[in-house]
Short mmCIF file of C-alpha atoms in Angstrom, two decimals:
data_model
loop_
_atom_site.label_atom_id
_atom_site.label_comp_id
_atom_site.label_asym_id
_atom_site.label_seq_id
_atom_site.Cartn_x
_atom_site.Cartn_y
_atom_site.Cartn_z
CA UNK A 29 -0.04 0.13 -0.17
CA UNK A 30 2.68 2.44 1.18
CA UNK A 31 4.59 1.42 -2.10
CA UNK A 32 1.98 1.91 -4.54
CA UNK A 33 1.46 5.45 -2.85
CA UNK A 34 4.99 6.54 -3.05
CA UNK A 35 5.13 5.29 -6.58
CA UNK A 36 2.09 7.42 -7.28
CA UNK A 37 3.92 10.39 -5.70
CA UNK A 38 6.85 9.67 -7.93
CA UNK A 39 5.05 9.28 -11.10
CA UNK A 40 3.37 12.87 -10.17
CA UNK A 41 6.46 14.36 -9.88
CA UNK A 42 7.81 13.46 -13.13
CA UNK A 43 4.77 14.66 -14.84
CA UNK A 44 4.87 17.98 -13.18
CA UNK A 45 7.16 19.75 -15.65
CA UNK A 46 4.53 19.53 -18.49
CA UNK A 47 2.04 21.23 -16.18
CA UNK A 48 2.10 25.16 -16.38
CA UNK A 49 3.62 27.21 -13.88
CA UNK A 50 4.18 24.16 -11.06
CA UNK A 51 6.99 22.43 -9.88
CA UNK A 52 7.65 19.48 -7.85
CA UNK A 53 10.86 18.48 -6.03
CA UNK A 54 12.11 15.29 -4.38
CA UNK A 55 14.69 15.78 -1.49
CA UNK A 56 16.18 14.49 1.63
CA UNK A 57 18.86 13.91 3.96
CA UNK A 58 20.90 10.80 4.46
CA UNK A 59 22.57 10.88 7.84
CA UNK A 60 24.53 8.40 9.77
CA UNK A 61 27.17 7.60 12.08
CA UNK A 62 28.93 5.94 15.37
CA UNK A 63 28.33 7.04 18.82
CA UNK A 64 29.99 5.37 21.98
CA UNK A 65 28.46 6.40 25.29
CA UNK A 66 29.99 6.28 29.16
CA UNK A 67 29.01 2.35 30.08
CA UNK A 68 27.77 1.53 26.30
CA UNK A 69 29.10 -0.55 23.38
CA UNK A 70 29.98 1.91 20.37
CA UNK A 71 26.39 2.00 17.98
CA UNK A 72 25.56 2.93 14.66
CA UNK A 73 22.55 5.54 14.44
CA UNK A 74 20.68 7.31 11.94
CA UNK A 75 20.03 11.04 11.92
CA UNK A 76 22.70 12.49 13.92
CA UNK A 77 23.00 15.83 12.74
CA UNK A 78 20.00 15.74 10.82
CA UNK A 79 16.94 13.43 11.31
CA UNK A 80 17.51 11.28 7.65
CA UNK A 81 14.33 11.85 5.26
CA UNK A 82 12.97 11.51 2.03
CA UNK A 83 10.60 14.39 1.16
CA UNK A 84 8.35 16.12 -1.80
CA UNK A 85 7.29 19.60 -1.96
CA UNK A 86 5.98 21.30 -4.64
CA UNK A 87 4.35 24.76 -5.49
CA UNK A 88 1.95 26.13 -8.48
CA UNK A 89 1.41 29.65 -9.02
CA UNK A 90 -2.11 30.28 -9.76
CA UNK A 91 -1.89 33.85 -10.73
CA UNK A 92 -2.68 37.11 -8.46
CA UNK A 93 0.14 36.74 -6.32
CA UNK A 94 -1.49 33.45 -4.80
CA UNK A 95 0.65 30.04 -4.83
CA UNK A 96 -0.67 26.37 -3.66
CA UNK A 97 1.92 24.46 -1.61
CA UNK A 98 2.36 21.15 -0.37
CA UNK A 99 5.20 19.30 1.55
CA UNK A 100 5.22 15.51 2.44
CA UNK A 101 8.32 14.42 4.44
CA UNK A 102 8.53 10.78 5.74
CA UNK A 103 11.27 9.40 8.57
CA UNK A 104 13.97 7.14 7.37
CA UNK A 105 16.09 5.38 9.21
CA UNK A 106 19.63 4.31 7.74
CA UNK A 107 20.80 2.20 10.58
CA UNK A 108 17.38 -0.26 9.77
CA UNK A 109 15.16 0.84 6.86
CA UNK A 110 12.36 1.55 9.23
CA UNK A 111 10.43 4.90 10.43
CA UNK A 112 10.47 4.23 13.88
CA UNK A 113 13.60 4.86 15.63
CA UNK A 114 14.47 3.51 18.89
CA UNK A 115 16.56 4.71 21.91
CA UNK A 116 20.55 5.09 21.99
CA UNK A 117 20.70 3.39 25.11
CA UNK A 118 18.68 0.26 26.30
CA UNK A 119 18.78 1.22 30.18
CA UNK A 120 15.37 1.68 31.94
CA UNK A 121 14.21 4.79 32.93
CA UNK A 122 13.26 4.44 36.32
CA UNK A 123 11.72 8.17 37.25
CA UNK A 124 7.76 7.30 35.78
CA UNK A 125 7.66 4.41 38.47
CA UNK A 126 9.50 6.27 41.32
CA UNK A 127 7.13 5.36 44.62
CA UNK A 128 5.58 2.53 42.93
CA UNK A 129 7.67 0.09 45.31
CA UNK A 130 4.20 -1.00 47.01
CA UNK A 131 3.45 -2.80 43.83
CA UNK A 132 4.49 -6.56 43.75
CA UNK A 133 7.76 -6.62 42.38
CA UNK A 134 6.47 -8.74 39.43
CA UNK A 135 4.02 -6.32 38.10
CA UNK A 136 6.45 -3.36 38.98
CA UNK A 137 8.98 -5.25 36.20
CA UNK A 138 6.03 -5.75 33.67
CA UNK A 139 5.17 -2.07 34.27
CA UNK A 140 8.32 -0.69 33.28
CA UNK A 141 8.58 -3.10 30.51
CA UNK A 142 5.58 -1.95 29.07
CA UNK A 143 6.36 1.96 29.41
CA UNK A 144 9.85 1.19 28.18
CA UNK A 145 10.31 -2.06 26.00
CA UNK A 146 13.56 -2.89 24.77
CA UNK A 147 13.79 -2.37 21.32
CA UNK A 148 10.56 -0.33 21.12
CA UNK A 149 9.77 2.81 19.09
CA UNK A 150 10.90 6.20 21.09
CA UNK A 151 9.50 8.12 18.15
CA UNK A 152 6.97 7.72 15.78
CA UNK A 153 5.10 4.99 17.53
CA UNK A 154 2.25 4.89 15.04
CA UNK A 155 4.67 4.40 12.59
CA UNK A 156 3.16 7.11 10.21
CA UNK A 157 4.53 7.42 6.65
CA UNK A 158 4.85 11.03 6.81
CA UNK A 159 5.55 11.56 10.43
CA UNK A 160 7.87 14.45 9.84
CA UNK A 161 5.63 16.80 7.88
CA UNK A 162 2.55 16.68 5.95
CA UNK A 163 0.80 19.38 4.93
CA UNK A 164 -0.90 21.81 1.73
CA UNK A 165 -1.50 25.13 1.95
CA UNK A 166 -1.95 28.37 0.09
CA UNK A 167 0.51 31.41 -0.16
CA UNK A 168 -1.23 34.80 -0.44
CA UNK A 169 -0.42 38.67 -0.61
CA UNK A 170 -1.05 38.79 3.19
CA UNK A 171 0.55 35.85 4.49
CA UNK A 172 0.17 31.86 4.03
CA UNK A 173 -2.38 29.32 5.31
CA UNK A 174 -1.11 25.90 5.92
CA UNK A 175 -3.23 22.88 6.89
CA UNK A 176 -1.78 19.21 8.25
CA UNK A 177 0.89 18.04 10.45
CA UNK A 178 3.59 21.22 10.94
CA UNK A 179 6.58 22.39 13.27
CA UNK A 180 4.72 24.48 15.96
CA UNK A 181 5.81 28.00 16.32
CA UNK A 182 7.44 27.55 19.71
CA UNK A 183 9.58 24.79 18.60
CA UNK A 184 10.80 26.89 15.68
CA UNK A 185 12.26 29.54 17.71
CA UNK A 186 13.47 26.99 20.29
CA UNK A 187 15.51 25.36 16.93
CA UNK A 188 16.87 28.60 16.11
CA UNK A 189 18.44 29.16 19.28
CA UNK A 190 20.26 25.48 19.43
CA UNK A 191 24.07 25.99 18.68
CA UNK A 192 23.84 22.09 17.65
CA UNK A 193 21.01 23.38 15.46
CA UNK A 194 18.74 20.29 17.15
CA UNK A 195 21.33 17.59 16.27
CA UNK A 196 24.09 15.21 17.61
CA UNK A 197 24.78 14.75 21.49
CA UNK A 198 25.31 18.60 21.59
CA UNK A 199 21.55 19.59 21.32
CA UNK A 200 20.21 21.84 23.71
CA UNK A 201 16.82 19.61 23.43
CA UNK A 202 18.69 16.54 24.98
CA UNK A 203 18.09 17.67 28.60
CA UNK A 204 15.13 19.46 28.34
CA UNK A 205 11.60 17.61 29.16
CA UNK A 206 11.13 15.69 32.58
CA UNK A 207 13.10 13.37 34.42
CA UNK A 208 11.07 10.50 32.62
CA UNK A 209 12.88 11.59 29.46
CA UNK A 210 11.51 10.84 26.20
CA UNK A 211 7.87 10.23 28.04
CA UNK A 212 7.92 13.67 29.37
CA UNK A 213 8.44 16.07 26.40
CA UNK A 214 9.73 19.60 27.15
CA UNK A 215 8.48 20.91 23.75
CA UNK A 216 5.77 19.88 21.41
CA UNK A 217 7.98 19.63 18.14
CA UNK A 218 5.04 18.83 15.75
CA UNK A 219 1.23 19.41 15.85
CA UNK A 220 -1.05 17.49 13.52
CA UNK A 221 -4.55 18.20 12.66
CA UNK A 222 -3.46 22.13 12.91
CA UNK A 223 -4.13 24.99 10.58
CA UNK A 224 -1.51 27.70 10.56
CA UNK A 225 -1.04 31.21 9.48
CA UNK A 226 2.57 32.68 8.77
CA UNK A 227 3.49 35.92 7.46
CA UNK A 228 7.20 37.41 6.68
CA UNK A 229 7.65 41.32 5.82
CA UNK A 230 10.74 42.32 3.63
CA UNK A 231 12.00 44.49 6.84
CA UNK A 232 12.83 40.90 8.35
CA UNK A 233 9.63 40.90 10.54
CA UNK A 234 7.80 37.55 10.87
CA UNK A 235 5.01 35.71 12.53
CA UNK A 236 3.07 32.73 13.06
CA UNK A 237 -0.37 31.32 14.44
CA UNK A 238 -1.34 27.97 14.81
CA UNK A 239 -4.24 26.14 16.26
CA UNK A 240 -4.90 22.35 16.37
CA UNK A 241 -8.62 20.79 17.52
CA UNK A 242 -8.79 17.09 18.83
CA UNK A 243 -5.92 14.61 18.61
CA UNK A 244 -3.38 17.54 17.70
CA UNK A 245 -0.27 18.32 19.49
CA UNK A 246 2.95 16.09 18.90
CA UNK A 247 1.24 12.74 19.93
CA UNK A 248 -2.03 13.84 18.91
CA UNK A 249 -3.40 13.42 22.19
CA UNK A 250 -4.58 16.89 22.72
CA UNK A 251 -8.26 18.30 22.86
CA UNK A 252 -6.93 21.24 21.27
CA UNK A 253 -3.67 23.41 20.64
CA UNK A 254 -2.42 26.92 20.51
CA UNK A 255 1.05 28.16 19.16
CA UNK A 256 2.43 31.87 18.18
CA UNK A 257 5.38 33.28 17.57
CA UNK A 258 7.15 36.29 16.61
CA UNK A 259 10.41 36.21 14.82
CA UNK A 260 12.94 38.82 13.42
CA UNK A 261 15.66 37.61 10.69
CA UNK A 262 17.65 40.38 9.09
CA UNK A 263 21.16 42.36 9.80
CA UNK A 264 22.44 39.08 11.00
CA UNK A 265 19.89 38.36 13.70
CA UNK A 266 17.71 35.28 13.77
CA UNK A 267 15.74 35.47 16.99
CA UNK A 268 12.11 35.20 18.17
CA UNK A 269 9.78 34.49 21.14
CA UNK A 270 7.55 31.71 20.92
CA UNK A 271 4.72 30.33 22.77
CA UNK A 272 2.98 26.78 22.71
CA UNK A 273 -0.16 25.89 24.99
CA UNK A 274 -1.67 22.20 24.93
CA UNK A 275 -4.57 20.99 26.69
CA UNK A 276 -5.15 17.11 27.43
CA UNK A 277 -8.51 15.07 26.84
CA UNK A 278 -10.64 16.56 29.77
CA UNK A 279 -9.68 20.34 28.57
CA UNK A 280 -7.05 20.96 31.59
CA UNK A 281 -4.04 22.72 30.50
CA UNK A 282 -1.32 20.38 29.60
CA UNK A 283 2.23 21.22 28.09
CA UNK A 284 2.73 24.84 28.15
CA UNK A 285 6.03 26.09 26.85
CA UNK A 286 7.42 30.08 26.48
CA UNK A 287 11.09 30.45 24.30
CA UNK A 288 12.83 33.61 24.01
CA UNK A 289 16.69 33.41 21.98
CA UNK A 290 18.25 32.64 18.46
CA UNK A 291 21.69 33.88 17.16
CA UNK A 292 23.48 36.57 15.72
CA UNK A 293 26.10 36.46 13.30
CA UNK A 294 29.03 38.45 12.52
CA UNK A 295 32.38 38.11 10.58
CA UNK A 296 33.40 34.22 11.43
CA UNK A 297 31.55 34.12 14.19
CA UNK A 298 27.69 32.92 14.96
CA UNK A 299 26.32 33.49 18.68
CA UNK A 300 23.71 31.60 19.97
CA UNK A 301 21.28 32.14 23.25
CA UNK A 302 18.25 30.71 24.53
CA UNK A 303 15.57 30.45 27.43
CA UNK A 304 13.10 27.92 27.34
CA UNK A 305 10.28 27.35 30.03
CA UNK A 306 8.29 24.16 30.39
CA UNK A 307 5.41 23.26 32.80
CA UNK A 308 3.03 20.07 32.03
CA UNK A 309 1.00 19.17 35.20
CA UNK A 310 -1.66 17.31 33.36
CA UNK A 311 0.17 14.92 30.62
CA UNK A 312 -1.76 14.14 27.91
CA UNK A 313 -0.26 10.30 28.15
CA UNK A 314 -2.57 9.82 31.41
CA UNK A 315 -5.08 8.26 29.70
CA UNK A 316 -3.23 5.85 28.17
CA UNK A 317 -1.25 5.04 31.19
CA UNK A 318 -4.40 4.42 33.27
CA UNK A 319 -6.26 3.01 30.49
CA UNK A 320 -3.77 0.54 29.83
CA UNK A 321 -3.40 -0.51 33.92
CA UNK A 322 -7.60 -0.98 33.49
CA UNK A 323 -7.50 -2.80 30.40
CA UNK A 324 -4.58 -5.05 31.10
CA UNK A 325 -3.65 -5.16 34.80
CA UNK A 326 -6.75 -4.69 36.63
CA UNK A 327 -8.34 -8.18 35.28
CA UNK A 328 -5.10 -9.94 36.68
CA UNK A 329 -5.67 -8.24 40.12
CA UNK A 330 -9.46 -9.28 40.49
CA UNK A 331 -8.33 -12.67 42.78
CA UNK A 332 -6.85 -10.52 45.43
CA UNK A 333 -10.31 -8.84 45.98
CA UNK A 334 -11.63 -5.33 45.16
CA UNK A 335 -10.10 -3.55 48.26
CA UNK A 336 -6.44 -5.00 47.43
CA UNK A 337 -6.83 -4.38 43.64
CA UNK A 338 -8.34 -0.57 44.72
CA UNK A 339 -5.34 0.01 46.62
CA UNK A 340 -2.81 -1.17 44.18
CA UNK A 341 -4.28 0.97 41.80
CA UNK A 342 -4.34 3.91 43.57
CA UNK A 343 -0.71 3.51 44.11
CA UNK A 344 -0.01 3.24 40.54
CA UNK A 345 -2.24 6.27 39.68
CA UNK A 346 -1.11 9.00 41.99
CA UNK A 347 2.54 7.99 41.22
CA UNK A 348 2.17 8.06 37.30
CA UNK A 349 0.28 11.36 37.59
CA UNK A 350 2.89 13.06 39.78
CA UNK A 351 6.08 11.81 37.76
CA UNK A 352 4.97 12.69 34.43
CA UNK A 353 4.36 16.37 35.48
CA UNK A 354 6.97 18.63 33.95
CA UNK A 355 7.92 22.24 35.47
CA UNK A 356 11.66 23.35 34.56
CA UNK A 357 13.06 26.14 32.87
CA UNK A 358 16.17 25.83 30.54
CA UNK A 359 19.24 28.18 29.41
CA UNK A 360 21.95 27.56 26.78
CA UNK A 361 24.79 29.68 25.28
CA UNK A 362 26.77 28.46 22.50
CA UNK A 363 28.65 29.75 19.54
CA UNK A 364 30.05 28.63 15.93
CA UNK A 365 33.34 30.00 14.66
CA UNK A 366 33.82 29.19 10.77
CA UNK A 367 37.66 28.11 9.65
CA UNK A 368 37.79 27.06 6.32
CA UNK A 369 35.98 24.40 4.91
CA UNK A 370 34.49 23.91 8.40
CA UNK A 371 33.17 24.87 11.71
CA UNK A 372 34.03 24.74 15.39
CA UNK A 373 30.46 24.45 17.67
CA UNK A 374 30.38 24.85 21.30
CA UNK A 375 27.82 25.18 23.86
CA UNK A 376 26.50 24.92 27.50
CA UNK A 377 23.23 24.30 28.53
CA UNK A 378 21.37 23.82 32.01
CA UNK A 379 18.16 22.49 32.78
CA UNK A 380 16.70 23.96 36.08
CA UNK A 381 14.02 21.46 37.46
CA UNK A 382 11.63 22.87 39.51
CA UNK A 383 9.58 19.93 40.81
CA UNK A 384 10.23 17.81 44.21
CA UNK A 385 12.49 16.01 42.55
CA UNK A 386 15.10 18.63 41.82
CA UNK A 387 16.50 16.81 39.04
CA UNK A 388 18.97 19.56 37.33
CA UNK A 389 21.25 18.69 34.58
CA UNK A 390 24.12 20.22 32.62
CA UNK A 391 25.26 19.58 29.13
CA UNK A 392 28.65 20.63 28.08
CA UNK A 393 29.27 19.76 24.30
CA UNK A 394 32.12 20.71 21.31
CA UNK A 395 32.06 19.65 17.84
CA UNK A 396 33.37 20.11 14.43
CA UNK A 397 31.74 20.00 11.13
CA UNK A 398 33.52 19.89 8.17
CA UNK A 399 32.50 20.35 4.37
CA UNK A 400 33.39 18.06 1.84
CA UNK A 401 31.55 19.24 -0.62
CA UNK A 402 28.24 21.74 -0.97
CA UNK A 403 26.08 18.56 -0.07
CA UNK A 404 28.01 16.44 1.85
CA UNK A 405 29.53 17.00 5.61
CA UNK A 406 31.48 14.92 7.96
CA UNK A 407 30.83 15.80 11.90
CA UNK A 408 32.28 14.78 15.31
CA UNK A 409 30.99 15.68 18.45
CA UNK A 410 31.58 15.31 22.32
CA UNK A 411 29.04 16.06 24.79
CA UNK A 412 29.13 15.60 28.61
CA UNK A 413 26.24 15.58 30.74
CA UNK A 414 25.73 15.96 34.67
CA UNK A 415 22.51 14.81 36.27
CA UNK A 416 21.74 15.10 39.51
CA UNK A 417 19.12 13.16 42.18
CA UNK A 418 16.94 11.11 39.91
CA UNK A 419 17.87 12.62 36.27
CA UNK A 420 19.00 9.74 33.92
CA UNK A 421 19.79 12.05 30.84
CA UNK A 422 22.01 10.66 28.36
CA UNK A 423 23.14 12.43 24.80
CA UNK A 424 21.19 11.37 21.79
CA UNK A 425 20.90 12.42 18.20
CA UNK A 426 18.83 14.37 15.92
CA UNK A 427 16.56 11.58 14.75
CA UNK A 428 16.69 9.71 18.17
CA UNK A 429 16.37 10.34 22.07
CA UNK A 430 19.65 9.22 24.40
CA UNK A 431 17.57 7.64 26.46
CA UNK A 432 18.85 6.80 30.13
CA UNK A 433 22.03 6.17 32.19
CA UNK A 434 22.17 2.93 33.81
CA UNK A 435 22.01 4.91 37.12
CA UNK A 436 19.85 7.46 38.01
CA UNK A 437 21.88 10.77 39.12
CA UNK A 438 24.98 9.25 37.19
CA UNK A 439 26.96 11.16 34.71
CA UNK A 440 26.77 10.36 31.14
CA UNK A 441 29.59 11.32 28.11
CA UNK A 442 29.24 10.54 24.36
CA UNK A 443 31.52 10.61 21.75
CA UNK A 444 30.23 10.88 17.70
CA UNK A 445 31.32 10.66 14.65
CA UNK A 446 28.92 10.97 11.23
CA UNK A 447 28.31 11.72 7.98
CA UNK A 448 25.65 13.80 6.48
CA UNK A 449 24.73 13.82 2.73
CA UNK A 450 21.83 16.64 1.60
CA UNK A 451 19.81 15.54 -1.77
#
């Protein structure tokens, strides 16, 4: 089915040149490398500096200053050929089940395996064909109207402020989010089932507003979603302010983020700075967690009697509700220095956790990116994360979260080398 669909799109692309004033482009990124993380064996990864992808985009000039556009972008994992990347490490994340020791040991082990199955999908568990972007829109003389699954306004500002451009072990996003790791997001990267309005002026000012209804947000669990950003891209500046606001299935405020930052380029230097506030007291995944208990675990506890089964459920619900919450502020400073055909990259980032866990984290990273041609570059990065208390952050890559350290509070360091080709 998917093969036939892709073939149909490609056939349309080849037919496009005969259509007046329209164009369709096939593009992509092939990015892979090797990473060695403290206490782990070396691994091949996909999507180090950039997520590997295959995309189709097109425009049609329909006159009067109007253009129809579309963009379809599929995730491609070069290490496996699938569309569902796994974590870089296999260590279990323990924070989501913190406080659940009153549960029978075998039951607790089963819950941990269900929350994070070894080799399970860390991104795109739905195995969506065009998980990265699926959008159609209309450019008008007064802005663009876009519909589908797209990057959120707040995340676009976050990405512009990241000295490692949301990739490799040095990416600022490696320590944002809750101590529960990839299951407690610190930002809605994309939102599906959304409509967006964008505008950009010749003076460099721009803005965007996004709204999503039911099943919107990055994971498609929101009742509704709002996002907005104001940006300025001129005179060496690429800066902005972005805000995202999601609501869970009960229409309660879920993940809310505010981001301020960007970059400034002068001569051979490019400086980065960013501030990111994230808060989520009502995780949109709670319904999934509690629903799994009620459908899969509750029936097995029936022989214990209603009082015992209810008490065990209360232990789970109370702790999973608290452990899925996020309340933190992140900061990052970084810089690039152009040197011949390459550039040196460096950054320092701090995650200040405001929950009772106080699981702060500090990320330090240094890298070098060398252009072999206009389309191909090789890169190497070293990064270290210092964890506190329940923190298990470990460096990942653009296409996959790092996962967890073996022990909460343990430090982690990583060395990566990779190659990226754009086509």
